[in-house]
XYZ file of C-alpha atoms in Angstrom:
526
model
C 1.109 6.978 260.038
C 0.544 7.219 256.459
C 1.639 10.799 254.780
C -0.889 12.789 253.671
C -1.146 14.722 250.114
C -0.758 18.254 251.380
C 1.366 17.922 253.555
C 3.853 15.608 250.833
C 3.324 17.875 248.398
C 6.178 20.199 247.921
C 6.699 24.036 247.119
C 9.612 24.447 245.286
C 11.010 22.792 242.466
C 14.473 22.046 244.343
C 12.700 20.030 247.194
C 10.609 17.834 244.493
C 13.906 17.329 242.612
C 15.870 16.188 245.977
C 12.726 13.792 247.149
C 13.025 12.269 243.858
C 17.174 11.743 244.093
C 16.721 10.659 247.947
C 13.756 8.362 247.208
C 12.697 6.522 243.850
C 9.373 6.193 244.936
C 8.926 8.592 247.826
C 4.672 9.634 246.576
C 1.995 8.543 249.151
C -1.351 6.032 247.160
C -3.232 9.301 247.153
C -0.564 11.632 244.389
C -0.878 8.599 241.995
C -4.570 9.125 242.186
C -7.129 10.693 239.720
C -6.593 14.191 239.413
C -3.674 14.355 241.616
C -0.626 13.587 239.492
C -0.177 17.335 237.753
C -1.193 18.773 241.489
C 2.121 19.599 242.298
C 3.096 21.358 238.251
C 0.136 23.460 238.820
C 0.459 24.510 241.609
C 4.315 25.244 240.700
C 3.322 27.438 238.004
C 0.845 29.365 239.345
C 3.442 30.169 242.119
C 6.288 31.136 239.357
C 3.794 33.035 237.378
C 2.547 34.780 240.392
C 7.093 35.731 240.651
C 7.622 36.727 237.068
C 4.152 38.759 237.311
C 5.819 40.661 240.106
C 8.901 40.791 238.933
C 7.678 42.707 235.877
C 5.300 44.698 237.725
C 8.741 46.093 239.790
C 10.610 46.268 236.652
C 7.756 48.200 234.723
C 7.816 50.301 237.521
C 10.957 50.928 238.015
C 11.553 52.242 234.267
C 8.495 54.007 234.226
C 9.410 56.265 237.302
C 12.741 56.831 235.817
C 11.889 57.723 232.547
C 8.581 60.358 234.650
C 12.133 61.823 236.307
C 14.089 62.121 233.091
C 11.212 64.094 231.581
C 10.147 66.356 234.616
C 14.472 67.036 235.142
C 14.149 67.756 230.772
C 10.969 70.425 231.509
C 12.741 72.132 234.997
C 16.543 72.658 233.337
C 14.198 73.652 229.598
C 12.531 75.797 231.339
C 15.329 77.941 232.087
C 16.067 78.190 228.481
C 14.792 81.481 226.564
C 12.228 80.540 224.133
C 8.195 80.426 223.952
C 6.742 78.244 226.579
C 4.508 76.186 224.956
C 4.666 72.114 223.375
C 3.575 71.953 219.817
C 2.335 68.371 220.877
C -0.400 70.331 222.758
C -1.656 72.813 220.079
C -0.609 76.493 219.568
C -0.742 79.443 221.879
C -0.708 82.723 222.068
C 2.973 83.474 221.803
C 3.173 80.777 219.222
C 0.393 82.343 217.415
C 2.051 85.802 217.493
C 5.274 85.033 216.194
C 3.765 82.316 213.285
C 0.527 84.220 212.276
C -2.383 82.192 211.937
C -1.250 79.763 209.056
C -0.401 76.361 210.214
C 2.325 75.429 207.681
C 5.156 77.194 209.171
C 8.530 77.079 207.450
C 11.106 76.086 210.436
C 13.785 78.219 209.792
C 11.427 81.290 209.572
C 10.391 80.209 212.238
C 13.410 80.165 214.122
C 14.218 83.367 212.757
C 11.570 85.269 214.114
C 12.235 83.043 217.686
C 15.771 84.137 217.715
C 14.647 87.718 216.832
C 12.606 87.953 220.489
C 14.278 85.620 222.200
C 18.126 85.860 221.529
C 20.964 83.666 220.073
C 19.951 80.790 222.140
C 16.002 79.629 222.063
C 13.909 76.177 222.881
C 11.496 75.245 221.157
C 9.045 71.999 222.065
C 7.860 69.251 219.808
C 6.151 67.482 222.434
C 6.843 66.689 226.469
C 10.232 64.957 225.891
C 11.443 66.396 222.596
C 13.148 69.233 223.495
C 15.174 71.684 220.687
C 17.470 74.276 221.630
C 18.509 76.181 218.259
C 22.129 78.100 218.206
C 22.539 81.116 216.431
C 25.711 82.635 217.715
C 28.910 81.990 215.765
C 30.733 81.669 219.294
C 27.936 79.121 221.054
C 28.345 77.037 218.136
C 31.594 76.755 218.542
C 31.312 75.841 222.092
C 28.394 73.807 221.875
C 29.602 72.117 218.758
C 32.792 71.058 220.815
C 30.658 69.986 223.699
C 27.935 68.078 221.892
C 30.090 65.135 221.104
C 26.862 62.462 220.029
C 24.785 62.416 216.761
C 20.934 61.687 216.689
C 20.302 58.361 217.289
C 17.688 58.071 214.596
C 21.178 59.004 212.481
C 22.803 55.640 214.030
C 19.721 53.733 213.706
C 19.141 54.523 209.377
C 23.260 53.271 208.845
C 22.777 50.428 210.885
C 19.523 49.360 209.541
C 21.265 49.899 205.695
C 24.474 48.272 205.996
C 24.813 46.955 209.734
C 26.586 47.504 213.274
C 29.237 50.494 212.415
C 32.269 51.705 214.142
C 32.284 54.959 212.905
C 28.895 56.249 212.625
C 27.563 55.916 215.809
C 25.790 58.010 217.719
C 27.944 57.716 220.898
C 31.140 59.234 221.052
C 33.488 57.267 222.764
C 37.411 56.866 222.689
C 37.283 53.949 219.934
C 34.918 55.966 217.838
C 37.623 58.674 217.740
C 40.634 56.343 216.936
C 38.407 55.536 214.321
C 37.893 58.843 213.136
C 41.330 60.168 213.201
C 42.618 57.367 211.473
C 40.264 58.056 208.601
C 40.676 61.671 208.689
C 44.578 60.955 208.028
C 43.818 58.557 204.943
C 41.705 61.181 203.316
C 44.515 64.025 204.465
C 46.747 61.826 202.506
C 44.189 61.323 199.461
C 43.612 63.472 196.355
C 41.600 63.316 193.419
C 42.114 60.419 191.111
C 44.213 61.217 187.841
C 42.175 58.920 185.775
C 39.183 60.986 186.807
C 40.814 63.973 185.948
C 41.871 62.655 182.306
C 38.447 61.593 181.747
C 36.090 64.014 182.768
C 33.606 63.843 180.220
C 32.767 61.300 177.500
C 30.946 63.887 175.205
C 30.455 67.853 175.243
C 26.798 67.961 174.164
C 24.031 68.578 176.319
C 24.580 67.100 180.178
C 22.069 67.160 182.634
C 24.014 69.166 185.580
C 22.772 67.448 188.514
C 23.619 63.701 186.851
C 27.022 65.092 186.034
C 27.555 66.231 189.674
C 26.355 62.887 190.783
C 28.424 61.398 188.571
C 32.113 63.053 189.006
C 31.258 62.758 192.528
C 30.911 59.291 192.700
C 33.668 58.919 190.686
C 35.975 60.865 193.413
C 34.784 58.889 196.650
C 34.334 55.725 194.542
C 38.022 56.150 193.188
C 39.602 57.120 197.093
C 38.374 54.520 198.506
C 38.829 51.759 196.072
C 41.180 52.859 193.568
C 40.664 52.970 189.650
C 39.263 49.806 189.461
C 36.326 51.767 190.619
C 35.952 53.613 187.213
C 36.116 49.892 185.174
C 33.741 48.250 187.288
C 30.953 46.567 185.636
C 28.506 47.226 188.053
C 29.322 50.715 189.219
C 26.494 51.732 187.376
C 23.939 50.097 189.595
C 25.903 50.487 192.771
C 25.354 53.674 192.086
C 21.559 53.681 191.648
C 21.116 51.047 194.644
C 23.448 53.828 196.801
C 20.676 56.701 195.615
C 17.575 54.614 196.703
C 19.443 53.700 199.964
C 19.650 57.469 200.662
C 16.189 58.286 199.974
C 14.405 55.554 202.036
C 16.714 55.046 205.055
C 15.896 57.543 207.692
C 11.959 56.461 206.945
C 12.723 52.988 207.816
C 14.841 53.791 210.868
C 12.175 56.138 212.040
C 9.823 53.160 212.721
C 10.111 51.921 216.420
C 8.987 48.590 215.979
C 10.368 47.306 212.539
C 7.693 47.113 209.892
C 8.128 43.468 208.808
C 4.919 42.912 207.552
C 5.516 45.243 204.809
C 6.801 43.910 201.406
C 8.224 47.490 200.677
C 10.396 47.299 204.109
C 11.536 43.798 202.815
C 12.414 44.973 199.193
C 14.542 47.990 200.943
C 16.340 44.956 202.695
C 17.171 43.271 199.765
C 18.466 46.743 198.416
C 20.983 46.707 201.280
C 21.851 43.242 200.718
C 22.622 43.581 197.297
C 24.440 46.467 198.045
C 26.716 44.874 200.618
C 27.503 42.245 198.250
C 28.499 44.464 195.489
C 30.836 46.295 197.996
C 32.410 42.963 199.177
C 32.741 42.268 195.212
C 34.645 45.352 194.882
C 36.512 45.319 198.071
C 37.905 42.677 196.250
C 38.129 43.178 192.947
C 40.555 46.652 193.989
C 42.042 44.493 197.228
C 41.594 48.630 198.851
C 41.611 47.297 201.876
C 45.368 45.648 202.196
C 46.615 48.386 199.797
C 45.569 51.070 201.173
C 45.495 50.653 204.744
C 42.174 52.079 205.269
C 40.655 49.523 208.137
C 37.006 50.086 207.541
C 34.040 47.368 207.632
C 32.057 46.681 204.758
C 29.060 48.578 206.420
C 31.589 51.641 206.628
C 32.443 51.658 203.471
C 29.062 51.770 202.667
C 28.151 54.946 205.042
C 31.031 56.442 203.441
C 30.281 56.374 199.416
C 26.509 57.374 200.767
C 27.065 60.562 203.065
C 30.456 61.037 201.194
C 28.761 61.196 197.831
C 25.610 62.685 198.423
C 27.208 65.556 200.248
C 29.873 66.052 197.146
C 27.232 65.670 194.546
C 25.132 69.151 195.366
C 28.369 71.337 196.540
C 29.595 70.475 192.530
C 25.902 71.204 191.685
C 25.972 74.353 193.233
C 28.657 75.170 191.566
C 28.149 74.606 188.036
C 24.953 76.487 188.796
C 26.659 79.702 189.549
C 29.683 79.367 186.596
C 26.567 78.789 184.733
C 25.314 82.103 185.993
C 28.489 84.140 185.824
C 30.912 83.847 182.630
C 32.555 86.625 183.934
C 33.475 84.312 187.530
C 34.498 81.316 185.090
C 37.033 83.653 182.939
C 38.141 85.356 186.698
C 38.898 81.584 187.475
C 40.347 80.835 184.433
C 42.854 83.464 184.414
C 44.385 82.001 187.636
C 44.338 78.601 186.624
C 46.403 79.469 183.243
C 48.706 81.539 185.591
C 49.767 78.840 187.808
C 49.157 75.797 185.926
C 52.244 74.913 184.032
C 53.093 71.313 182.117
C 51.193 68.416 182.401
C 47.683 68.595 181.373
C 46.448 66.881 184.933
C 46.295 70.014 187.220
C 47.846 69.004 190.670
C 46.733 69.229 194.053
C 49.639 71.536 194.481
C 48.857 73.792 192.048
C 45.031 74.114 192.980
C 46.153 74.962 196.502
C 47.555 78.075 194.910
C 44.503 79.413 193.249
C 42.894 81.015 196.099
C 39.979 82.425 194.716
C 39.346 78.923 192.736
C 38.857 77.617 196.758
C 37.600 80.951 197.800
C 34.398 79.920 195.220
C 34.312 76.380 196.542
C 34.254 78.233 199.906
C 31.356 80.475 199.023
C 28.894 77.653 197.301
C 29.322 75.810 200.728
C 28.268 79.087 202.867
C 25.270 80.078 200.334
C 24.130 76.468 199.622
C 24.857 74.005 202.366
C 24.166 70.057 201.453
C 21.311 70.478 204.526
C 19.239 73.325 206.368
C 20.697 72.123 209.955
C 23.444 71.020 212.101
C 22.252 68.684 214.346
C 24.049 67.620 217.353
C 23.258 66.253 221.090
C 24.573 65.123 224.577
C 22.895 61.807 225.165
C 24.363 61.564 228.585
C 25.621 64.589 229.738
C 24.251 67.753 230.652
C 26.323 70.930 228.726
C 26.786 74.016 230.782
C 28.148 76.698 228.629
C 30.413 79.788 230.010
C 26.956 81.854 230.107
C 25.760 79.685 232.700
C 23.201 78.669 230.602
C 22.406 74.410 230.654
C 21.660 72.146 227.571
C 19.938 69.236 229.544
C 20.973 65.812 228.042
C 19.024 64.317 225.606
C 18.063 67.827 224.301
C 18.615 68.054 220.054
C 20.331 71.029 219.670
C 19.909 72.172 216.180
C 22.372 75.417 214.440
C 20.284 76.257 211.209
C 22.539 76.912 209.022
C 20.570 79.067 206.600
C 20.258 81.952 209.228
C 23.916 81.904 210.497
C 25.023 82.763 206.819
C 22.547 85.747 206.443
C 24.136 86.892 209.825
C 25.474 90.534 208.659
C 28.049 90.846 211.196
C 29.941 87.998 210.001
C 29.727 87.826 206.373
C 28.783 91.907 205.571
C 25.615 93.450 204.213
C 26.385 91.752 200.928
C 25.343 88.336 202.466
C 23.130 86.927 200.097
C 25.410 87.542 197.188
C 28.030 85.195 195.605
C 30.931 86.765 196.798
C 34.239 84.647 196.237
C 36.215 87.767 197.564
C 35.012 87.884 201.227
C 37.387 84.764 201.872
C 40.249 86.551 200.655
C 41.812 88.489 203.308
C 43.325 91.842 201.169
C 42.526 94.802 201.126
C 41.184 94.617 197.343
C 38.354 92.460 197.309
C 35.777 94.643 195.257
C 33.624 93.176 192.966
C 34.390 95.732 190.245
C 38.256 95.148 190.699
C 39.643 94.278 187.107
C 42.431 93.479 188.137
C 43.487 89.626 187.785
C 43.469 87.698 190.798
C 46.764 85.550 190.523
C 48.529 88.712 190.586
C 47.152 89.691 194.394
C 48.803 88.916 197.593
C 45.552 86.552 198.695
C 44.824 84.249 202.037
C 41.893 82.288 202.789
C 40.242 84.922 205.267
C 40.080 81.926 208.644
C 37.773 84.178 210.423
C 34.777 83.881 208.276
C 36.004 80.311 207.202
C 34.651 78.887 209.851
C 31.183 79.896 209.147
C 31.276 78.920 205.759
C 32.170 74.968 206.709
C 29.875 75.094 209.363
C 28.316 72.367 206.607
C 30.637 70.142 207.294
C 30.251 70.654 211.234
C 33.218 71.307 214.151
C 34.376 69.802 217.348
C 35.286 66.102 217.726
C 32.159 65.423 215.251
C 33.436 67.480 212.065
C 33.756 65.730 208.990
C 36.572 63.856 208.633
C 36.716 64.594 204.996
C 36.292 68.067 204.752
C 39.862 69.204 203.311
C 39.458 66.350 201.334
C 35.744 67.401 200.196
C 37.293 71.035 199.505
C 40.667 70.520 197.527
C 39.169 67.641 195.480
C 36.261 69.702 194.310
C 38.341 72.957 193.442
C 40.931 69.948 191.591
C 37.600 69.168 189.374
C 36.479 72.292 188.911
C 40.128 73.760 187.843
C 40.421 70.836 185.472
C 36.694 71.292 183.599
C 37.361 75.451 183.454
C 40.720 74.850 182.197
C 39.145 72.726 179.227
C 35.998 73.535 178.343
C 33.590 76.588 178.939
C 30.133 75.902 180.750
C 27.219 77.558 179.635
C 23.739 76.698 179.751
C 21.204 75.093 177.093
C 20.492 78.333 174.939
C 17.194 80.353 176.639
C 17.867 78.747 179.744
C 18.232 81.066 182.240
C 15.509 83.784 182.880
C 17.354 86.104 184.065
C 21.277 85.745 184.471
C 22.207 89.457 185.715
C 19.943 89.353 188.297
C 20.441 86.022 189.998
C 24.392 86.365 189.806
C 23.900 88.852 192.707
C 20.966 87.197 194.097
C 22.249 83.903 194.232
C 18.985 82.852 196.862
C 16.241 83.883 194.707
C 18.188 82.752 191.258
C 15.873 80.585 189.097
C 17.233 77.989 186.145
C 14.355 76.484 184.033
C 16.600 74.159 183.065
C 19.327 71.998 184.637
C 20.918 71.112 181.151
C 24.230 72.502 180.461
C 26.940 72.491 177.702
C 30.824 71.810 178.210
C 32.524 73.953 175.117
C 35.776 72.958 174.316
C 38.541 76.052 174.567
C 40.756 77.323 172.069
C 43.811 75.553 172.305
C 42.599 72.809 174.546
C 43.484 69.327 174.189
């Protein structure tokens, strides 16, 4: 009996494969006919269509339902945190409206302020049904938390590898490779100081500077040097590493904040090229210095990269800050300058040695970073975990926890009712730290006071995520600064400041109508 088409006609593509090897011809007359040759494709892929249909209707599912549970387990363990009860996502309210008043451009940390004020040392706050922030006011939380909350941001991640590529160190995961990384970096900076060369060529001219160029400058200049030697200072195209490094900084998180990559802009394509030329220049210099095999720093290209940018950035306003105040205060500069003369001895390049004895030198580098940190927040999360601190009190995972570091430093009971003054003293642990004390410095008994240290490099963050380069940040800074005081007097362009006395004890609310400043040489300086 001859076969007929249906029931030939098989439904899986495995069966019409092994008819085919069994049988070279094994079709009835009637699947060579018109309109019968594609009948078994078709009805093949409307089969497997029909699959992958479901298969992504399960899948879709499937993620959907988790991600519904992530959020309602976010909003039950939230909940429990002190803090108004509202989502900004879904307008204001009335608690919202209490605390805020009725204008809608609220500063954050005045916000926060006046949320911590009702609410405690610990508050929530909700940007919309799965962006939950917890802020951290207590010195002792932080600590905890900050030891706890081991992962950064992943928008952080996302802006370095969308510069310079896949990292190993600036991740947002913290994992046991990530912290081999780490300490092995932390003990090539431990071992680093300052660059001599730097230090013998400070400035090319004393007439007017422009002080946040020269901070930008010398601080390039000491990452640039530390991680590629002196070859650095030669280069030929340091100059516009430097500017590419400066746009990189000021576009990056934009980009990375996009979800979808914006490819069909020709401004996200020209930031590429930015990157590109800026990985090439590194590779150029890489080898030009040969840093790598010399030094035995084992860091990509891409983490070199994410080092000169957060490294020099960072650097840049702390030396800003500074100038700022020794602008402010010739009487801090000549306080300074009496302990540098006292220890230094010799060679004109002041040593690392020697600046570790002038405490209140590093008691000033100390105070710039508590009254001016490089950002408003500390931002930390668990991505994975949930945190449950010794209160009893849970951080859900995913949660951004957030220490703003502006309100911690006005904290009274930490750093005295003096707190928005520039205060060098209150890091010196003696029993004569009075502003109106006469009395030279070098000749006190003086420690770095390590119980409101803490506090004041809460900048550069604690725990396993603390910057790796914070002594380094510290003792090369107070190296710079001993070496320009010891040469040269700073003042500011003449009619510059508006009012000097005032903002030398105000150091918040001081105003400079202009940034220029003046390096005088000394009597007797070479």
């Amino acid at each position: 009996m001859e076969e007929s088409c249906d029931a030939f006609v098989p439904y899986t593509l495995l069966g019409f494969l092994l008819r085919r090897l069994s049988d070279p011809d094994p079709f009835p007359p009637c699947f060579y006919g018109d309109g019968q040759t594609s009948y078994f494709l078709r009805d093949y892929l409307t089969r497997g269509t029909n699959a992958i249909l479901w298969i992504l209707l399960f899948s879709i599912t499937f993620v959907l339902l988790n991600r519904l549970g992530r959020i309602v387990r976010l909003w039950a363990l939230g909940g429990r945190i002190p803090g108004p009860p509202v989502w900004a996502l879904l307008g204001r309210c009335s608690s919202v409206t209490q605390l805020c008043g009725s204008d809608r451009d609220v500063d954050l940390t005045s916000f926060l302020s006046k949320l911590h004020e009702n609410y405690g040392p610990l508050v929530k706050l909700w940007f919309g049904p799965s962006q939950l922030f917890v802020s951290v006011k207590d010195t002792h939380l932080i600590k905890e938390i900050l030891f706890k909350a081991k992962d950064k941001l992943p928008l952080t991640e996302r802006a370095y590898n969308l510069a310079f590529g896949a990292l190993s160190i600036f991740v947002s995961a913290f994992n046991d490779k990530v912290s081999e990384k780490r300490e092995s970096l932390a003990e090539y900076l431990d071992n680093k100081y300052i660059s001599t060369s730097v230090l013998q060529n400070l400035v090319e001219e004393t007439d007017s500077l422009d002080r946040v160029s020269f901070a930008r400058c010398m601080a390039f200049k000491t990452i640039g040097t530390t991680l590629f030697g002196d070859t650095y200072l030669n280069w030929n195209n340091r100059t516009q590493y430097e500017e590419l490094l400066m746009a990189v900084a000021k576009d990056g998180f934009f980009w990375a904040s996009y979800v979808i990559i914006p490819f069909w802009r020709r401004d996200y394509w020209r930031y590429r090229s930015i990157c590109q030329r800026l990985k090439d220049l590194t590779l150029e210099i890489m080898e030009l210095s040969e840093g790598k095999s010399k030094s035995g720093l084992e860091a990509s290209c891409g983490d070199l990269l994410a080092l000169m940018l957060h490294g020099c950035v960072t650097t840049a306003s702390l030396i800003a800050n500074i100038l700022t105040q020794l602008v402010l205060s010739p009487n801090l500069q000549e306080q300074i300058y009496s302990e540098i003369s006292a220890i230094h001895k010799g060679s004109r390049v002041i040593s690392p040695d020697e600046v570790r004895k002038m405490q209140f030198l590093l008691a000033t580098v100390l105070e710039s970073v508590r009254l001016l940190p490089a950002g408003p927040f500390l931002q930390r999360c668990s991505l994975k975990s949930d945190m449950r601190l010794e209160n009893g009190m849970m951080i859900p995972a995913g949660a951004t926890i957030v220490v703003p570091l502006h309100l911690v430093r006005m904290d009274a009971s930490v750093c005295g009712e003096d707190f928005l003054k520039f205060t060098p003293n209150r890091f010196l642990s003696n029993d004569n730290n009075k502003n109106d004390d006469k009395e030279s410095t070098c000749t006190k008994s003086q420690f770095i006071n390590e119980s409101i240290k803490f506090e004041a490099l809460l900048s550069f963050g604690d725990g396993a995520r603390a910057c790796v380069g914070q002594s380094f940040a510290v003792l090369s800074i107070a190296t710079l600064l001993a070496s320009i005081i010891y040469d040269f007097e700073i003042k500011l362009v003449q009619n510059a400041a508006k009012d000097p006395g005032q903002a030398v004890h105000d150091f918040v609310s001081q105003e400079i109508s202009s940034s220029r400043i003046i390096l005088s040489k000394r009597n007797g300086a070479n």
